[in-house]
CSV table of C-alpha atoms in Angstrom, one decimal:
chain,number,residue,atom,x,y,z
A,1,MET,CA,-7.8,30.0,14.6
A,2,LYS,CA,-4.0,30.3,14.4
A,3,LYS,CA,-2.8,26.8,13.0
A,4,TYR,CA,0.9,24.8,13.8
A,5,ALA,CA,1.6,21.7,11.8
A,6,VAL,CA,5.2,19.5,13.6
A,7,ILE,CA,6.5,17.8,10.9
A,8,VAL,CA,8.0,14.7,12.0
A,9,ALA,CA,11.4,14.0,10.6
A,10,GLY,CA,13.0,11.1,12.8
A,11,GLY,CA,13.3,10.1,16.5
A,12,SER,CA,17.3,8.9,17.1
A,13,GLY,CA,19.5,9.0,14.0
A,14,LEU,CA,20.2,5.9,15.4
A,15,ARG,CA,17.4,4.6,14.4
A,16,MET,CA,18.4,5.3,10.5
A,17,GLY,CA,21.8,3.2,10.5
A,18,SER,CA,24.7,4.6,8.4
A,19,VAL,CA,23.1,5.9,6.0
A,20,LEU,CA,21.1,8.7,5.4
A,21,PRO,CA,17.6,9.5,7.2
A,22,LYS,CA,15.5,9.6,4.2
A,23,GLN,CA,13.1,13.0,4.6
A,24,PHE,CA,17.3,14.3,3.6
A,25,LEU,CA,17.6,12.2,0.8
A,26,LEU,CA,16.9,14.1,-3.0
A,27,ILE,CA,14.3,14.9,-5.6
A,28,HIS,CA,15.2,16.6,-8.5
A,29,ASN,CA,17.8,18.2,-5.7
A,30,LYS,CA,15.8,19.2,-3.1
A,31,PRO,CA,15.3,17.2,-0.1
A,32,VAL,CA,12.8,15.2,0.6
A,33,LEU,CA,11.8,17.1,3.8
A,34,TRP,CA,11.5,20.7,1.8
A,35,TYR,CA,9.1,19.0,-0.9
A,36,THR,CA,6.9,18.3,2.5
A,37,LEU,CA,7.7,21.8,3.7
A,38,HIS,CA,7.0,23.2,1.0
A,39,VAL,CA,3.6,22.0,1.1
A,40,PHE,CA,2.2,22.6,4.5
A,41,LEU,CA,3.9,26.8,3.5
A,42,LYS,CA,2.1,27.4,0.0
A,43,SER,CA,-1.5,26.0,1.9
A,44,TYR,CA,-1.9,28.9,4.4
A,45,LYS,CA,0.2,32.3,4.7
A,46,ASP,CA,0.1,32.2,8.2
A,47,ILE,CA,0.3,28.5,9.7
A,48,HIS,CA,3.4,28.1,12.4
A,49,ILE,CA,5.4,24.9,11.2
A,50,ILE,CA,7.3,22.3,13.8
A,51,LEU,CA,10.0,20.9,13.0
A,52,VAL,CA,11.0,17.6,15.1
A,53,LEU,CA,14.9,16.7,13.6
A,54,PRO,CA,16.6,13.6,14.6
A,55,GLU,CA,20.1,15.1,16.5
A,56,SER,CA,22.5,13.9,14.7
A,57,TYR,CA,20.6,16.3,11.4
A,58,TYR,CA,19.9,18.5,13.4
A,59,ASP,CA,22.6,21.3,11.3
A,60,THR,CA,21.1,19.7,7.9
A,61,GLY,CA,17.9,20.0,8.3
A,62,ARG,CA,17.9,23.7,10.3
A,63,ALA,CA,20.1,25.1,6.9
A,64,ILE,CA,16.7,23.0,5.0
A,65,CYS,CA,15.0,25.6,7.3
A,66,ASP,CA,16.9,28.8,6.2
A,67,GLU,CA,16.5,28.9,2.6
A,68,MET,CA,12.6,28.4,3.2
A,69,ASP,CA,11.1,31.4,2.2
A,70,SER,CA,7.8,31.8,5.3
A,71,PHE,CA,5.8,34.1,6.4
A,72,HIS,CA,6.7,33.1,10.7
A,73,PRO,CA,10.5,31.3,10.6
A,74,ILE,CA,9.9,27.6,10.5
A,75,GLN,CA,10.5,26.5,14.7
A,76,THR,CA,13.0,23.7,15.3
A,77,ILE,CA,13.6,21.0,18.2
A,78,THR,CA,15.2,17.6,18.5
A,79,GLY,CA,13.6,14.6,18.4
A,80,GLY,CA,12.6,11.8,21.1
A,81,ASN,CA,13.3,8.2,21.2
A,82,THR,CA,10.4,7.2,19.3
A,83,ARG,CA,8.1,9.1,17.3
A,84,PHE,CA,5.2,9.6,20.2
A,85,HIS,CA,8.5,10.7,22.1
A,86,SER,CA,9.2,13.4,18.9
A,87,VAL,CA,5.2,14.7,18.5
A,88,GLN,CA,5.5,15.2,22.4
A,89,ARG,CA,8.3,17.2,22.3
A,90,GLY,CA,6.6,19.5,19.5
A,91,LEU,CA,3.3,19.8,21.0
A,92,SER,CA,5.8,21.7,23.9
A,93,MET,CA,5.9,24.6,21.5
A,94,VAL,CA,1.9,24.9,20.7
A,95,ARG,CA,1.1,27.8,22.7
A,96,ASP,CA,-2.6,28.3,21.4
A,97,GLU,CA,-5.7,27.0,20.6
A,98,SER,CA,-5.6,26.4,17.6
A,99,VAL,CA,-5.8,23.8,14.8
A,100,VAL,CA,-3.2,21.1,14.7
A,101,PHE,CA,-1.7,18.6,11.6
A,102,ILE,CA,1.2,16.6,12.8
A,103,HIS,CA,2.5,15.0,9.4
A,104,ASP,CA,5.8,12.9,9.3
A,105,ALA,CA,8.1,14.2,7.0
A,106,VAL,CA,8.6,11.4,4.0
A,107,ARG,CA,4.9,11.8,3.0
A,108,CYS,CA,6.0,14.7,0.3
A,109,LEU,CA,3.9,13.7,-2.3
A,110,LEU,CA,0.6,15.1,-0.5
A,111,THR,CA,-1.2,18.3,-1.4
A,112,PRO,CA,-3.0,21.6,-0.1
A,113,SER,CA,-6.4,19.7,-0.8
A,114,LEU,CA,-5.9,18.3,1.4
A,115,ILE,CA,-4.3,19.9,3.9
A,116,HIS,CA,-7.2,22.4,3.5
A,117,LEU,CA,-10.2,19.4,4.1
A,118,CYS,CA,-8.4,17.7,7.2
A,119,PHE,CA,-9.0,21.9,8.4
A,120,GLU,CA,-12.2,21.9,7.9
A,121,GLU,CA,-12.9,18.9,9.1
A,122,THR,CA,-11.8,19.6,12.1
A,123,ILE,CA,-13.4,22.6,12.6
A,124,ARG,CA,-15.8,20.6,12.2
A,125,PHE,CA,-15.7,17.5,14.4
A,126,GLY,CA,-12.5,18.1,16.1
A,127,SER,CA,-9.6,16.4,14.9
A,128,ALA,CA,-9.2,14.3,11.1
A,129,ILE,CA,-7.7,11.1,9.9
A,130,PRO,CA,-7.7,11.0,6.2
A,131,CYS,CA,-7.4,7.4,5.4
A,132,VAL,CA,-7.7,5.6,2.1
A,133,ASP,CA,-8.9,1.6,0.8
A,134,SER,CA,-6.4,-0.7,0.4
A,135,LYS,CA,-5.6,-2.3,-2.7
A,136,ASP,CA,-4.9,-5.2,-1.2
A,137,SER,CA,-6.4,-8.4,0.2
A,138,VAL,CA,-5.3,-8.1,4.6
A,139,ARG,CA,-5.0,-10.1,7.0
A,140,ILE,CA,-4.5,-9.9,11.3
A,141,LEU,CA,-2.8,-12.1,13.0
A,142,THR,CA,-4.1,-13.3,16.0
A,143,GLU,CA,-3.5,-15.6,18.5
A,144,LYS,CA,-5.4,-18.8,16.6
A,145,GLY,CA,-3.3,-18.1,13.9
A,146,PRO,CA,-4.2,-15.0,10.6
A,147,GLN,CA,-6.9,-13.8,10.2
A,148,SER,CA,-8.9,-12.4,7.0
A,149,VAL,CA,-11.3,-9.7,7.5
A,150,LYS,CA,-12.9,-8.1,4.5
A,151,ARG,CA,-11.5,-5.9,3.1
A,152,THR,CA,-13.8,-2.7,2.5
A,153,ASP,CA,-13.0,-3.0,6.5
A,154,ILE,CA,-9.5,-1.2,6.9
A,155,LYS,CA,-8.9,1.3,6.6
A,156,LEU,CA,-4.7,2.4,5.7
A,157,VAL,CA,-4.0,5.3,8.2
A,158,GLN,CA,-1.8,8.4,6.8
A,159,THR,CA,-0.9,11.7,7.9
A,160,PRO,CA,-1.5,14.9,8.4
A,161,GLN,CA,-3.7,13.6,11.3
A,162,THR,CA,-5.2,17.0,12.7
A,163,PHE,CA,-6.7,17.9,15.6
A,164,LEU,CA,-7.9,20.6,17.8
A,165,SER,CA,-5.6,21.7,20.5
A,166,ASN,CA,-8.0,22.0,23.5
A,167,ILE,CA,-8.3,18.3,22.4
A,168,LEU,CA,-4.7,16.9,21.4
A,169,LEU,CA,-2.6,18.5,24.4
A,170,PRO,CA,-4.4,16.8,26.9
A,171,ALA,CA,-3.6,13.2,25.1
A,172,TYR,CA,-0.3,13.4,25.3
A,173,GLN,CA,-0.1,14.2,28.7
A,174,THR,CA,0.9,10.9,28.9
A,175,VAL,CA,2.8,8.1,29.2
A,176,TYR,CA,3.6,6.2,26.3
A,177,ARG,CA,2.2,2.9,25.9
A,178,ASP,CA,3.3,0.1,22.3
A,179,VAL,CA,-0.8,0.8,21.6
A,180,PHE,CA,-0.1,4.2,20.8
A,181,THR,CA,0.8,3.6,16.9
A,182,ASP,CA,-0.2,7.2,15.9
A,183,ASP,CA,-1.4,10.1,16.7
A,184,ALA,CA,-5.5,8.9,16.7
A,185,SER,CA,-4.7,6.2,19.1
A,186,VAL,CA,-3.2,8.7,22.1
A,187,VAL,CA,-5.7,10.2,21.5
A,188,GLU,CA,-8.8,7.6,21.6
A,189,ALA,CA,-6.8,6.9,24.9
A,190,SER,CA,-8.1,9.9,26.1
A,191,ASP,CA,-11.3,9.2,25.4
A,192,HIS,CA,-12.2,11.7,22.3
A,193,PRO,CA,-13.6,8.9,19.7
A,194,VAL,CA,-11.1,10.2,15.7
A,195,HIS,CA,-13.0,11.1,12.6
A,196,LEU,CA,-11.5,9.6,9.4
A,197,VAL,CA,-12.1,11.7,6.7
A,198,GLU,CA,-10.6,10.7,2.5
A,199,GLY,CA,-7.0,10.7,1.8
A,200,GLU,CA,-5.0,10.4,-0.9
A,201,VAL,CA,-3.8,7.5,-3.0
A,202,ASN,CA,-0.3,9.1,-3.9
A,203,ASN,CA,0.2,10.7,-0.3
A,204,ILE,CA,2.7,8.0,0.4
A,205,LYS,CA,6.0,6.9,2.8
A,206,ILE,CA,8.7,7.4,1.0
A,207,THR,CA,11.3,4.3,2.0
A,208,THR,CA,12.0,2.4,-0.4
A,209,PRO,CA,14.2,3.8,-3.8
A,210,LEU,CA,11.1,2.8,-5.6
A,211,ASP,CA,9.2,5.3,-3.6
A,212,LEU,CA,11.7,7.9,-4.5
A,213,ALA,CA,11.3,7.2,-8.2
A,214,ILE,CA,7.4,7.5,-8.0
A,215,ALA,CA,8.3,10.8,-5.9
A,216,GLU,CA,10.1,12.2,-8.9
A,217,GLU,CA,7.7,11.3,-11.5
A,218,LEU,CA,4.9,13.1,-9.2
A,219,LEU,CA,6.8,16.2,-8.8
A,220,ASP,CA,7.8,18.9,-10.9
A,221,PRO,CA,11.5,19.9,-10.4
A,222,PRO,CA,11.9,23.4,-8.0
A,223,GLN,CA,11.7,26.8,-9.4
A,224,THR,CA,14.0,28.8,-9.6
A,225,PRO,CA,12.3,32.2,-7.9
A,226,VAL,CA,13.4,35.5,-10.7
B,1,MET,CA,4.5,-32.5,-9.1
B,2,LYS,CA,2.3,-30.6,-12.0
B,3,LYS,CA,2.3,-27.2,-11.4
B,4,TYR,CA,-1.6,-25.2,-12.8
B,5,ALA,CA,-1.0,-21.2,-13.3
B,6,VAL,CA,-4.5,-19.6,-13.3
B,7,ILE,CA,-4.2,-16.0,-13.8
B,8,VAL,CA,-7.3,-13.9,-13.3
B,9,ALA,CA,-8.0,-11.5,-16.2
B,10,GLY,CA,-10.9,-9.6,-14.9
B,11,GLY,CA,-14.5,-11.4,-14.0
B,12,SER,CA,-17.2,-9.7,-16.4
B,13,GLY,CA,-16.2,-7.0,-18.5
B,14,LEU,CA,-18.8,-4.9,-17.2
B,15,ARG,CA,-18.0,-3.9,-14.0
B,16,MET,CA,-14.8,-2.1,-16.1
B,17,GLY,CA,-17.0,0.1,-17.5
B,18,SER,CA,-15.9,1.1,-21.1
B,19,VAL,CA,-12.5,2.3,-20.5
B,20,LEU,CA,-9.7,-0.8,-21.1
B,21,PRO,CA,-9.6,-3.6,-19.2
B,22,LYS,CA,-6.1,-3.0,-16.5
B,23,GLN,CA,-5.3,-6.2,-17.9
B,24,PHE,CA,-4.7,-5.3,-21.4
B,25,LEU,CA,-3.3,-1.2,-20.6
B,26,LEU,CA,0.3,-1.2,-22.4
B,27,ILE,CA,3.7,-0.7,-21.3
B,28,HIS,CA,6.6,-0.6,-23.8
B,29,ASN,CA,3.9,-1.8,-25.9
B,30,LYS,CA,2.9,-4.7,-24.8
B,31,PRO,CA,-0.7,-5.4,-22.4
B,32,VAL,CA,-0.4,-6.0,-18.4
B,33,LEU,CA,-1.6,-9.5,-19.5
B,34,TRP,CA,2.2,-10.7,-21.4
B,35,TYR,CA,4.4,-9.2,-18.9
B,36,THR,CA,2.7,-11.0,-15.8
B,37,LEU,CA,1.8,-14.5,-18.4
B,38,HIS,CA,5.5,-14.0,-19.2
B,39,VAL,CA,7.1,-13.7,-15.6
B,40,PHE,CA,4.9,-17.7,-15.2
B,41,LEU,CA,6.6,-19.5,-18.3
B,42,LYS,CA,9.9,-18.0,-17.5
B,43,SER,CA,9.5,-19.7,-14.2
B,44,TYR,CA,9.1,-23.5,-15.0
B,45,LYS,CA,8.8,-25.2,-18.5
B,46,ASP,CA,6.6,-26.7,-17.5
B,47,ILE,CA,4.1,-25.0,-16.4
B,48,HIS,CA,-0.3,-24.5,-17.5
B,49,ILE,CA,-1.5,-22.1,-17.7
B,50,ILE,CA,-4.6,-21.5,-17.1
B,51,LEU,CA,-6.1,-18.2,-17.9
B,52,VAL,CA,-9.5,-17.3,-17.4
B,53,LEU,CA,-10.2,-13.7,-19.1
B,54,PRO,CA,-13.9,-11.7,-19.2
B,55,GLU,CA,-15.9,-12.8,-22.1
B,56,SER,CA,-16.3,-9.5,-23.8
B,57,TYR,CA,-12.5,-9.2,-24.2
B,58,TYR,CA,-12.1,-12.8,-25.0
B,59,ASP,CA,-10.6,-12.2,-28.1
B,60,THR,CA,-7.9,-9.8,-27.4
B,61,GLY,CA,-6.9,-12.2,-25.0
B,62,ARG,CA,-6.9,-15.4,-27.1
B,63,ALA,CA,-4.7,-12.7,-29.5
B,64,ILE,CA,-2.1,-12.0,-26.5
B,65,CYS,CA,-1.7,-15.8,-25.7
B,66,ASP,CA,-1.0,-16.9,-29.7
B,67,GLU,CA,1.4,-14.4,-29.5
B,68,MET,CA,3.1,-16.2,-26.3
B,69,ASP,CA,6.4,-18.8,-26.5
B,70,SER,CA,6.3,-21.8,-24.7
B,71,PHE,CA,5.6,-24.9,-24.1
B,72,HIS,CA,2.4,-26.2,-23.6
B,73,PRO,CA,-0.8,-24.0,-25.3
B,74,ILE,CA,-2.0,-21.2,-22.9
B,75,GLN,CA,-5.7,-22.9,-22.4
B,76,THR,CA,-8.4,-19.4,-21.8
B,77,ILE,CA,-11.6,-19.8,-20.4
B,78,THR,CA,-13.5,-17.0,-19.9
B,79,GLY,CA,-15.1,-15.5,-15.9
B,80,GLY,CA,-17.5,-15.7,-13.7
B,81,ASN,CA,-19.5,-12.5,-12.1
B,82,THR,CA,-16.8,-11.9,-9.3
B,83,ARG,CA,-13.5,-13.1,-8.3
B,84,PHE,CA,-14.7,-16.6,-6.8
B,85,HIS,CA,-17.2,-17.4,-9.9
B,86,SER,CA,-13.7,-16.7,-11.9
B,87,VAL,CA,-11.4,-18.2,-10.6
B,88,GLN,CA,-13.7,-21.6,-9.9
B,89,ARG,CA,-14.0,-21.8,-14.5
B,90,GLY,CA,-10.6,-21.6,-14.3
B,91,LEU,CA,-9.5,-24.8,-11.6
B,92,SER,CA,-12.6,-26.8,-13.7
B,93,MET,CA,-9.6,-26.6,-16.2
B,94,VAL,CA,-7.2,-28.4,-13.9
B,95,ARG,CA,-6.8,-32.2,-14.4
B,96,ASP,CA,-4.2,-33.4,-12.1
B,97,GLU,CA,-2.8,-33.9,-8.9
B,98,SER,CA,-0.4,-30.3,-8.8
B,99,VAL,CA,0.4,-27.3,-7.2
B,100,VAL,CA,-1.7,-24.3,-8.1
B,101,PHE,CA,-0.5,-21.4,-8.6
B,102,ILE,CA,-3.9,-18.5,-8.3
B,103,HIS,CA,-2.8,-14.8,-9.3
B,104,ASP,CA,-3.8,-11.0,-11.0
B,105,ALA,CA,-3.3,-10.6,-13.8
B,106,VAL,CA,-2.6,-7.2,-13.4
B,107,ARG,CA,0.6,-7.9,-10.4
B,108,CYS,CA,2.9,-8.2,-13.9
B,109,LEU,CA,5.3,-6.9,-10.7
B,110,LEU,CA,6.4,-10.4,-9.6
B,111,THR,CA,9.8,-12.0,-10.1
B,112,PRO,CA,10.0,-15.7,-11.0
B,113,SER,CA,11.6,-16.0,-6.8
B,114,LEU,CA,9.1,-15.3,-5.6
B,115,ILE,CA,6.8,-18.4,-7.6
B,116,HIS,CA,9.7,-20.3,-6.7
B,117,LEU,CA,9.7,-20.0,-3.0
B,118,CYS,CA,5.6,-20.8,-3.4
B,119,PHE,CA,6.1,-23.4,-4.8
B,120,GLU,CA,8.9,-25.5,-2.1
B,121,GLU,CA,6.9,-23.9,0.3
B,122,THR,CA,2.9,-25.5,-0.9
B,123,ILE,CA,6.0,-28.8,-1.0
B,124,ARG,CA,5.8,-28.3,2.2
B,125,PHE,CA,3.2,-26.6,4.0
B,126,GLY,CA,-0.2,-27.1,1.8
B,127,SER,CA,0.2,-23.3,0.7
B,128,ALA,CA,1.4,-20.7,0.5
B,129,ILE,CA,0.2,-17.0,0.9
B,130,PRO,CA,2.3,-14.4,0.1
B,131,CYS,CA,2.4,-11.4,2.3
B,132,VAL,CA,3.7,-8.3,2.9
B,133,ASP,CA,4.1,-5.7,6.0
B,134,SER,CA,1.4,-2.7,5.9
B,135,LYS,CA,4.1,0.6,5.9
B,136,ASP,CA,0.6,2.4,7.2
B,137,SER,CA,-1.1,2.2,11.1
B,138,VAL,CA,-4.5,0.4,10.2
B,139,ARG,CA,-7.8,0.8,11.0
B,140,ILE,CA,-10.7,-1.8,11.1
B,141,LEU,CA,-14.5,-0.3,10.9
B,142,THR,CA,-15.9,-1.8,13.4
B,143,GLU,CA,-19.5,-1.2,15.0
B,144,LYS,CA,-18.0,0.3,17.7
B,145,GLY,CA,-16.1,2.7,15.6
B,146,PRO,CA,-12.9,2.2,14.1
B,147,GLN,CA,-10.6,0.8,16.3
B,148,SER,CA,-6.3,1.2,15.8
B,149,VAL,CA,-4.7,-2.7,15.1
B,150,LYS,CA,-0.9,-3.2,15.6
B,151,ARG,CA,0.7,-2.6,12.4
B,152,THR,CA,3.0,-5.4,12.8
B,153,ASP,CA,0.4,-7.8,13.1
B,154,ILE,CA,-1.7,-6.6,10.1
B,155,LYS,CA,-0.6,-8.3,6.0
B,156,LEU,CA,-1.1,-7.7,3.1
B,157,VAL,CA,-2.2,-10.7,1.2
B,158,GLN,CA,-0.7,-10.8,-2.5
B,159,THR,CA,-0.5,-13.2,-4.9
B,160,PRO,CA,0.4,-15.6,-6.3
B,161,GLN,CA,-2.3,-18.0,-3.5
B,162,THR,CA,-0.2,-21.5,-4.2
B,163,PHE,CA,-2.4,-24.4,-2.5
B,164,LEU,CA,-1.9,-28.3,-3.1
B,165,SER,CA,-5.1,-29.1,-5.3
B,166,ASN,CA,-6.5,-31.9,-2.8
B,167,ILE,CA,-6.2,-29.3,-1.0
B,168,LEU,CA,-7.6,-26.7,-3.3
B,169,LEU,CA,-10.5,-27.8,-5.4
B,170,PRO,CA,-12.4,-29.7,-3.0
B,171,ALA,CA,-12.5,-26.1,-0.9
B,172,TYR,CA,-13.9,-24.5,-4.1
B,173,GLN,CA,-16.9,-26.8,-4.5
B,174,THR,CA,-19.1,-24.8,-2.5
B,175,VAL,CA,-21.3,-21.5,-2.8
B,176,TYR,CA,-19.6,-18.0,-3.3
B,177,ARG,CA,-20.0,-15.8,0.4
B,178,ASP,CA,-19.2,-12.7,0.5
B,179,VAL,CA,-16.2,-13.6,3.5
B,180,PHE,CA,-14.4,-14.6,0.7
B,181,THR,CA,-11.8,-12.0,0.1
B,182,ASP,CA,-9.9,-14.2,-1.4
B,183,ASP,CA,-8.8,-17.7,-2.2
B,184,ALA,CA,-6.9,-18.3,1.1
B,185,SER,CA,-10.0,-17.5,2.5
B,186,VAL,CA,-11.7,-19.9,0.5
B,187,VAL,CA,-9.8,-22.7,2.1
B,188,GLU,CA,-10.5,-21.1,5.2
B,189,ALA,CA,-13.4,-21.8,4.8
B,190,SER,CA,-12.5,-25.6,4.9
B,191,ASP,CA,-11.5,-25.4,8.0
B,192,HIS,CA,-7.5,-25.8,6.3
B,193,PRO,CA,-5.2,-23.2,7.7
B,194,VAL,CA,-3.4,-21.4,5.5
B,195,HIS,CA,0.8,-20.9,5.0
B,196,LEU,CA,1.9,-17.5,5.3
B,197,VAL,CA,5.3,-16.3,2.9
B,198,GLU,CA,7.0,-13.1,2.2
B,199,GLY,CA,5.8,-11.2,-0.4
B,200,GLU,CA,7.5,-8.6,-2.9
B,201,VAL,CA,7.0,-4.8,-2.3
B,202,ASN,CA,6.6,-4.0,-5.9
B,203,ASN,CA,4.3,-7.3,-6.2
B,204,ILE,CA,1.5,-4.5,-6.4
B,205,LYS,CA,-2.2,-4.3,-8.4
B,206,ILE,CA,-1.5,-1.5,-11.2
B,207,THR,CA,-4.5,-0.4,-11.1
B,208,THR,CA,-4.4,4.1,-11.5
B,209,PRO,CA,-1.8,5.2,-13.8
B,210,LEU,CA,0.6,6.5,-11.1
B,211,ASP,CA,1.1,2.8,-11.2
B,212,LEU,CA,1.3,1.8,-15.0
B,213,ALA,CA,3.7,4.5,-14.5
B,214,ILE,CA,5.9,3.2,-11.3
B,215,ALA,CA,5.7,-1.1,-13.8
B,216,GLU,CA,6.6,1.4,-16.8
B,217,GLU,CA,9.6,1.8,-14.5
B,218,LEU,CA,10.3,-1.3,-13.0
B,219,LEU,CA,9.6,-3.7,-15.9
B,220,ASP,CA,12.8,-3.9,-19.3
B,221,PRO,CA,11.3,-3.5,-22.7
B,222,PRO,CA,11.0,-7.7,-23.5
B,223,GLN,CA,13.7,-8.5,-26.0
B,224,THR,CA,12.6,-9.6,-29.6
B,225,PRO,CA,13.6,-12.4,-30.7
B,226,VAL,CA,16.3,-12.7,-33.2
């Protein structure tokens, strides 16, 4: 089965303000995005990567791709105004019946094991949504005020959210609604239930200086090729 | 107004298995618990601390208290089989009309600002429950399968959960139910709504080796008194 990874590296650069988008921040002198691409390339030799870049950082992102050593060249495309539209644009480049991973570029700490797990479960169940338990108690804001929820009933959802292309592509042929909080919710809206799998505690989004420090602690410096 | 902090340092030691409970792990040569106590003592000169310890580590905990420099000696008591019962035992030592902070010993990264905020909001509103937004999408497991929730409607709940004693103490005069996920839910069950305040992103529970590394990164080594 063919494999595509749509790596979502930010919609409009405008939302980020004037600071460098997180996916381009450096860890051991390489951008966060570099590590994310590297893990996917390492996972499967035959994976096709489609990288969705903000228009204003297209050249920056393209330059990172060009120095990656991959069997297939990494394809790049500019994103839309929301994550949904960025994914939609990325999916327009998926050509074949395949397993499609959709992944946040700022989650650079995932491992090849998680990617393999998502692939295998998708082959069996049609989708694989990695989730972890919440360490904190959780409340939901409702019209009646904040309500507490049993912690074990709450799952924090990560990426790569993974699907068979014949489920995912038709699901994304729809107009954007604000209930689409992630790819799983888009697929569910097309009447396909999704399958949850165990995510990785370290597979965090890099969004704060603390996260960047954690990533530096966990990632080995890249080795220079001989 | 008098101030009590009930610091919950683990119920039965049995649940932890044979490893050292997290609150006794070392950061810069001091136990996690030491940092937690230190922040509370630094926040208010007149705070009374009640530390709830697992029976099997009572002496370890007591020794940490005895070396703390505080105006009031730290009171200690052994915990119960669940967090609820441990808090109940701690509250049995609250003597006066007061503001009561209930705090997880393994959250050693909170700041005095958060403690001050919780105090002031409790004076105004009767309670203060620190919460932060979830960075991840969230799903709730229901009988119909996992349902997605709008991320902005989800709050991750931290401690110190803070209350006026005349609301908190009667609320805890009840029998344990498994819907009691935290102190706020116990108070709500007594028909008092709770008041949410903004928590701190760094105020994490120390539960994994990664968390311990983060705490080491964020905490300065304790200064030796001259």
